[in-house]
XYZ file of C-alpha atoms in Angstrom:
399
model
C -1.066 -20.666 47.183
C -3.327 -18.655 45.013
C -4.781 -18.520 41.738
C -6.688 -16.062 39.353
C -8.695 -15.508 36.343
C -10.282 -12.925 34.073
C -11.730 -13.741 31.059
C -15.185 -12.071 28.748
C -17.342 -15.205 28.987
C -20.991 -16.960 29.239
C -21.692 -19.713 31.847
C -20.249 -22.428 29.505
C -16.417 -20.451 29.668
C -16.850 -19.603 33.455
C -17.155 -23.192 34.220
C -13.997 -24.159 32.783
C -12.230 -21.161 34.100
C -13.697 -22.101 37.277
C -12.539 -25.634 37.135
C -8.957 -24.705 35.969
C -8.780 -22.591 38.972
C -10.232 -25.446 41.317
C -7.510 -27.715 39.552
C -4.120 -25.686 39.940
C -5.244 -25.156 44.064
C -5.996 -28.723 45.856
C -6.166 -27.367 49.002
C -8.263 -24.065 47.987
C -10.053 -22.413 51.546
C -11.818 -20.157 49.774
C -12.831 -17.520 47.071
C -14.203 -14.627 45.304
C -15.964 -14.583 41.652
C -16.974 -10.800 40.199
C -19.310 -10.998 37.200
C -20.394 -8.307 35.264
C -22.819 -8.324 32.197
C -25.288 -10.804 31.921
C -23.438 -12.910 34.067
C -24.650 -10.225 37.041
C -27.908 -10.300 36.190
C -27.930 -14.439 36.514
C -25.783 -13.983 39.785
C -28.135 -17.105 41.472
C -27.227 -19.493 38.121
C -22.714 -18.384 38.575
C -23.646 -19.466 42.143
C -24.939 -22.665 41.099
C -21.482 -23.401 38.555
C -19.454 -22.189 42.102
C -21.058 -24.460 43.835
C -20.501 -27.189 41.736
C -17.234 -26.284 40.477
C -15.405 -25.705 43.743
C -17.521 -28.476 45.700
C -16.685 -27.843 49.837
C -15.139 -24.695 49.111
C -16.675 -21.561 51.097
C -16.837 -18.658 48.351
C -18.502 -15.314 47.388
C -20.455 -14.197 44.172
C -20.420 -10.677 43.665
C -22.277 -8.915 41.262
C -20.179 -5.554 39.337
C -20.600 -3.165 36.745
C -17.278 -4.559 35.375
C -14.365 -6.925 36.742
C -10.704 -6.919 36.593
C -7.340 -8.660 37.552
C -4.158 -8.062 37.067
C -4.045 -8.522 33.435
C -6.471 -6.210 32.379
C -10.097 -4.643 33.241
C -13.409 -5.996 31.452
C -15.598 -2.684 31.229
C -18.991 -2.779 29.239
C -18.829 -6.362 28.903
C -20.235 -9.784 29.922
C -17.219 -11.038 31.975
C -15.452 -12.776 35.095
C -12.691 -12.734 37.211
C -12.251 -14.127 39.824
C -9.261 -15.289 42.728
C -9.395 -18.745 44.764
C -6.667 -19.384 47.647
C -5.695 -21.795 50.349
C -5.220 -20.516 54.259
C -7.693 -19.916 56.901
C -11.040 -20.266 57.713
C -13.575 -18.493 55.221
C -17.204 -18.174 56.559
C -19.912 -16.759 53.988
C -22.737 -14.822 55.444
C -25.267 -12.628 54.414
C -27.932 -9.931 56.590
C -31.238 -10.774 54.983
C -33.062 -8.477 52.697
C -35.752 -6.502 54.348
C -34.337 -7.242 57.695
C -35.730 -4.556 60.546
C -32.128 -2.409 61.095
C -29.721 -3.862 58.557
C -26.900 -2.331 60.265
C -27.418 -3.935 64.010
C -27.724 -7.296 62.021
C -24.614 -6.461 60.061
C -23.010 -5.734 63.407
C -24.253 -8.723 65.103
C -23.503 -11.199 62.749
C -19.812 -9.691 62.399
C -19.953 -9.532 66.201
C -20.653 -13.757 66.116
C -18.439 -14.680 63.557
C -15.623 -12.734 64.653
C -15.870 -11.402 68.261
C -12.765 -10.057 69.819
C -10.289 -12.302 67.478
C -7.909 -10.885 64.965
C -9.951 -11.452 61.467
C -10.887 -10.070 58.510
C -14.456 -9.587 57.028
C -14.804 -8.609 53.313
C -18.176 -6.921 52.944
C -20.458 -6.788 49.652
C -23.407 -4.610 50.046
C -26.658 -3.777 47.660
C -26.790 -0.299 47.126
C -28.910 1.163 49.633
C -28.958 -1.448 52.251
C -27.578 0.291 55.138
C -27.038 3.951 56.179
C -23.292 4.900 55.831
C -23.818 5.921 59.437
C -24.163 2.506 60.397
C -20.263 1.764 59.174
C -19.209 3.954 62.020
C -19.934 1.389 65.052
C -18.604 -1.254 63.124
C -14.823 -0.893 64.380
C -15.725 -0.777 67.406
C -17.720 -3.633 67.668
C -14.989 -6.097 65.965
C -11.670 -4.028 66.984
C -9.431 -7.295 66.002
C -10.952 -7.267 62.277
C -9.784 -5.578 58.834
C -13.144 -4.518 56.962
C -13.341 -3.647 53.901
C -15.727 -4.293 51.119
C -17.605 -2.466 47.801
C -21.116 -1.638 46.511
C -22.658 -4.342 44.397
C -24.642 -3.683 40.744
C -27.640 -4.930 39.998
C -29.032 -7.592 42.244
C -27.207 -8.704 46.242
C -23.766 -10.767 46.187
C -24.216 -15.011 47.207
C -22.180 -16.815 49.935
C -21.936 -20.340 48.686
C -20.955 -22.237 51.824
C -18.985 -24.948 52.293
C -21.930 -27.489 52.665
C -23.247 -26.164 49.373
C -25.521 -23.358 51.060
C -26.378 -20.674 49.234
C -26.786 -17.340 51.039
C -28.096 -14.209 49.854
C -28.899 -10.841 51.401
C -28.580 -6.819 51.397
C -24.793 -7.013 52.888
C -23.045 -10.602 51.801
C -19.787 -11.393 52.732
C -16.742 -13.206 53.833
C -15.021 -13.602 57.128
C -11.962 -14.934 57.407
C -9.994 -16.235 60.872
C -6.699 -18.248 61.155
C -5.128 -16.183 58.861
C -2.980 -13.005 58.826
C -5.142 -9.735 58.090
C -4.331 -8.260 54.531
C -2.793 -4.564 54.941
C -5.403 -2.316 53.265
C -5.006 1.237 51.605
C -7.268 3.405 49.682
C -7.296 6.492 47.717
C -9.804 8.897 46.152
C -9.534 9.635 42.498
C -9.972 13.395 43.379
C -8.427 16.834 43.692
C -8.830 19.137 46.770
C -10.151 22.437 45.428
C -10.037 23.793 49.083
C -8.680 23.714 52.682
C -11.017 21.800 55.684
C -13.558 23.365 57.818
C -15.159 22.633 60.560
C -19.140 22.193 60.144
C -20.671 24.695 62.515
C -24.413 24.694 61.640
C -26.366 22.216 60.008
C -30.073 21.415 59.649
C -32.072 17.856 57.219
C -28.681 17.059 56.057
C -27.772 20.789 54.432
C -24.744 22.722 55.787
C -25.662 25.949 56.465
C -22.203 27.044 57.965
C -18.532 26.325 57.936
C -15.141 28.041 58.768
C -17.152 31.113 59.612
C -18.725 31.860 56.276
C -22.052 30.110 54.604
C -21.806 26.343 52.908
C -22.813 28.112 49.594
C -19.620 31.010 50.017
C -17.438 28.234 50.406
C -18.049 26.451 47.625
C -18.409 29.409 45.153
C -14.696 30.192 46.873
C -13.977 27.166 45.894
C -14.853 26.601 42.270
C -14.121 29.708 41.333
C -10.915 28.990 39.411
C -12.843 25.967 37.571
C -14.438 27.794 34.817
C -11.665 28.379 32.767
C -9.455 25.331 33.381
C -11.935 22.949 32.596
C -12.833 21.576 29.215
C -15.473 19.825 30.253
C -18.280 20.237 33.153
C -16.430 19.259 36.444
C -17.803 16.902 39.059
C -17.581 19.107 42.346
C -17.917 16.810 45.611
C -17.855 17.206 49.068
C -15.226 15.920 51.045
C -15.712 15.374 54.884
C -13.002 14.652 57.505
C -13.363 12.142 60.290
C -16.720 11.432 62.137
C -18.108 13.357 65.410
C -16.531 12.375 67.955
C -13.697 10.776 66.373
C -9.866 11.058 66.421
C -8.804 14.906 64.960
C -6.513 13.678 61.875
C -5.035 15.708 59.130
C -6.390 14.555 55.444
C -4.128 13.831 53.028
C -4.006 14.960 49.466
C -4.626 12.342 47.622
C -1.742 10.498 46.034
C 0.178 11.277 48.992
C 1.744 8.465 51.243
C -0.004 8.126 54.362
C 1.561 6.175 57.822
C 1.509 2.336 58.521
C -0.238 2.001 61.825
C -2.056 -1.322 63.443
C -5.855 -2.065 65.238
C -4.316 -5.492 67.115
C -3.070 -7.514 64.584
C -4.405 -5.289 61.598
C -2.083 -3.674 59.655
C -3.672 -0.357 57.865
C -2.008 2.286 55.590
C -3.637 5.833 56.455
C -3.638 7.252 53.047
C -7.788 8.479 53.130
C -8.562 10.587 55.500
C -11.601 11.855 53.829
C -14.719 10.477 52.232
C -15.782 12.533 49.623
C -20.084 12.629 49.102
C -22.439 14.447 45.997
C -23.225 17.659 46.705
C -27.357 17.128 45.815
C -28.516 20.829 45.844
C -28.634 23.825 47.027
C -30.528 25.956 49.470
C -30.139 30.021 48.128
C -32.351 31.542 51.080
C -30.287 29.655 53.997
C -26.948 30.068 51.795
C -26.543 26.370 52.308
C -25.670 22.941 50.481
C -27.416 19.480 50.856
C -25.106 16.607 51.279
C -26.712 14.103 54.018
C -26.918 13.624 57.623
C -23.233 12.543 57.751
C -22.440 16.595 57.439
C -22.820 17.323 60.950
C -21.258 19.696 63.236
C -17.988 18.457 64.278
C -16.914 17.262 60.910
C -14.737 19.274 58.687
C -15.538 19.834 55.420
C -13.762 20.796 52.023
C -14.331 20.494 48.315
C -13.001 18.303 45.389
C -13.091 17.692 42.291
C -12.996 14.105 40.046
C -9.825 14.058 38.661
C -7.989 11.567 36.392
C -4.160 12.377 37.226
C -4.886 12.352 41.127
C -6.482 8.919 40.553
C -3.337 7.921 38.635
C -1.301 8.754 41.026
C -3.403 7.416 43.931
C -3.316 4.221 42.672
C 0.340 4.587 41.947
C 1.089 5.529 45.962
C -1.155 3.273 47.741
C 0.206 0.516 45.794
C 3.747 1.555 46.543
C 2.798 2.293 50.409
C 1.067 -1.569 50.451
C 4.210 -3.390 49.269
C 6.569 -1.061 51.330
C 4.250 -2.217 54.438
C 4.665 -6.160 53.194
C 8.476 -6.351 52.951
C 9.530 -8.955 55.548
C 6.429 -10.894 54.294
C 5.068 -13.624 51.270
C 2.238 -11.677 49.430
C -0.021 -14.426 48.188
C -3.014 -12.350 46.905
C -5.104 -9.019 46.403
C -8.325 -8.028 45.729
C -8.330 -4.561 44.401
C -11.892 -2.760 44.652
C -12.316 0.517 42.363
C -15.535 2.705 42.079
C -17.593 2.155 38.064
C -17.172 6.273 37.584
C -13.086 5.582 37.602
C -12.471 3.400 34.601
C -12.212 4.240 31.257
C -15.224 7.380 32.154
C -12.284 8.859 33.969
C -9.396 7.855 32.322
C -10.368 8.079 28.450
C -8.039 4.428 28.144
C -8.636 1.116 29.391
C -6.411 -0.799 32.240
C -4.930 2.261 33.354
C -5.293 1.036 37.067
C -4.750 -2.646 36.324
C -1.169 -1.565 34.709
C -0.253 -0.004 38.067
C -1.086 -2.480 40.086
C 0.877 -4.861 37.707
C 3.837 -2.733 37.637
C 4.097 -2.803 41.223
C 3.337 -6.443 42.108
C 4.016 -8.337 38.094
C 2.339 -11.642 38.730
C 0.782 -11.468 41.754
C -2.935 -12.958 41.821
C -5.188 -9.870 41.758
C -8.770 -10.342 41.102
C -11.522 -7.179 41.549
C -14.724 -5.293 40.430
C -15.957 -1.872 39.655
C -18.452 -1.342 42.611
C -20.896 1.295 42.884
C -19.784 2.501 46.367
C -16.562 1.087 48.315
C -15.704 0.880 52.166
C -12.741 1.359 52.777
C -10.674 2.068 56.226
C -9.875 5.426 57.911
C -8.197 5.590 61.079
C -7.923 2.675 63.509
C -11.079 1.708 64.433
C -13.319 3.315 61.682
C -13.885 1.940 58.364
C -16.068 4.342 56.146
C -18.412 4.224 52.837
C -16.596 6.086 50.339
C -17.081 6.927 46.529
C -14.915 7.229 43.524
C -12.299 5.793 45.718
C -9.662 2.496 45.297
C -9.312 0.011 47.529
C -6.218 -2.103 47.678
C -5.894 -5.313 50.043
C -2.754 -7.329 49.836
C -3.100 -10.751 51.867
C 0.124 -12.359 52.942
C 2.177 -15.046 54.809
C 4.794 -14.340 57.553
C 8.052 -15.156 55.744
């Protein structure tokens, strides 16, 4: 059994939408609240009406730059949604702020809660609190778990505990044992402007040479055709394939199907097969582009471009793939995760991917946020930070 809510609303409103929710599941195991607005900036005081509101029951506070469910998105607002459920065991925990190597601790504490067991952990991270480097060893360290997670805005997510502890850090989250591992997809809301090649020379984070030619040659190559077709001043990315080191995959366009595929007992949709990063300057005299120390030699490289009809149709395939992938099963829940610069800045309308997602799965308890940076999962194994992308998990119950 689950429940959710959405609703614009102060602390008096959230209360009761709280308690309704607390009401209509007994048995609740645990939860997730998204505020946005005001309520984000008093995350400590929603924590507080949580706490009190769904006494014993382990839950998450996470703070977004707008919230949705499956009956609409709040954008620009002072709002709440939110999703509470019954099945499993749901352990809050957080990595301290200022902690010495936030992503060991992350890794540790996912390492203690979890181990070797099939599980999932739901991450919520402060902007800036880790390196997206230190996502990479994170598979590998918990190979039986489904990670997944978003960017916070404005101020860390709380863990409200089942004793009434509150926890707050950098990276908050849930883990969650004793229950079957939601099948998770994702998809970019962008447009390949070119092919993928391989990083051959790279120096402080700038590519200096792909495919043969200079960083800066490829993408003039690349957005050459731009100028005319757009009406307004594209945002040109970077997309990079797959880390050093790691499995050679092909990317897929996005809005394409991907394959089903399983880490233990985790079932994954391979839809992203890129991350896509800002390009932050250029470098004339070297010919090169700065994107970060993730754009090393070994990893391929292309160009994209934001795009509002591949995000449409993203959204439109990964949640086709995701209920393809749960026939044979009960879906009781999903949390759907979508970067702030989708929305209504991409789309011009509001709900556009809340309509989708309600097409596809009508009633279906869906409660969510507009993050400033998602993680989402690549190939078995890797789970990567990624930006302007969707992340869809469906959790269900053997039929």
């Amino acid at each position: 059994m689950a429940r959710s809510f959405a609703a614009t609303c102060g602390p008096e409103g959230l209360h009761h939408h709280l308690a309704d929710l607390r009401s209509a599941v007994p048995s609740a195991s645990g939860g997730v609240v998204f505020v946005s607005g005001q309520l984000a900036q008093r995350a400590s005081g929603v924590a507080e009406l949580v706490r009190s509101a769904w006494r014993g029951v382990p839950a998450c506070v996470v703070p977004a730059a707008g919230v949705l469910s499956e009956r609409g998105e709040i954008e620009g607002d002072t709002g709440a949604s939110g999703v509470l459920w019954a099945g499993g065991q749901v352990t809050p925990f957080a990595v301290p702020e200022g902690a010495r190597d936030p992503g060991r601790r992350l890794r540790e504490a996912l390492v203690h809660l979890i181990g070797q067991r099939s599980a999932t952990a739901i991450l919520f991270a402060r902007p800036g609190s880790f390196a997206p480097e230190a996502l990479e060893s994170l598979g590998a360290a918990v190979p039986g778990a489904c990670l997944f997670g978003a960017g916070t805005a404005s101020g860390p997510a709380i863990g409200v505990t089942a004793q009434g502890e509150l926890l707050e850090g950098a990276t908050t989250g849930l883990a969650i044992t004793g229950f079957a591992p939601p099948i998770v997809d994702a998809s970019p809301a962008a447009r390949l402007l070119s092919g993928f090649h391989p990083v051959e020379e790279a120096s402080g984070g700038v590519v200096l040479r792909a495919g043969g030619r200079s960083a800066l040659e490829l993408l003039s190559a690349a957005t050459a055709a731009l100028g005319e077709q757009a009406s307004a001043q594209p945002l040109v990315l970077a997309a990079l394939e797959g880390p050093p080191g790691g499995p050679q995959q092909r990317a897929a366009e996005p809005g394409t199907a991907g394959h089903v595929g399983h880490v233990g007992d985790v079932g994954y949709v391979g839809n992203v097969r890129y991350v896509l990063r800002p390009i932050r300057g250029v470098d004339p005299s070297r010919r090169g582009i700065l994107i970060g120390d993730e754009a090393r030699p070994g990893v391929r490289l292309a160009f994209a471009v934001r795009d509002a009809a591949a995000g449409r149709a993203g959204v439109d395939a990964i949640a086709r793939q995701v209920s393809q992938s749960a026939l044979g099963s009960a879906p009781r829940f999903a949390l759907y995760l979508t970067c702030a610069g989708r929305g209504q800045r991409l789309y011009g309308a509001p709900d556009v991917e809340a309509r989708i997602l309600r097409q596809r799965f009508a009633d279906l308890p869906i409660a969510g946020m507009h993050s400033s940076f998602e993680i989402a999962p690549g190939a078995p194994g890797q789970v990567r930070l990624a930006l302007y992308t969707g992340v869809l998990a469906l959790f269900r119950a053997p039929s």
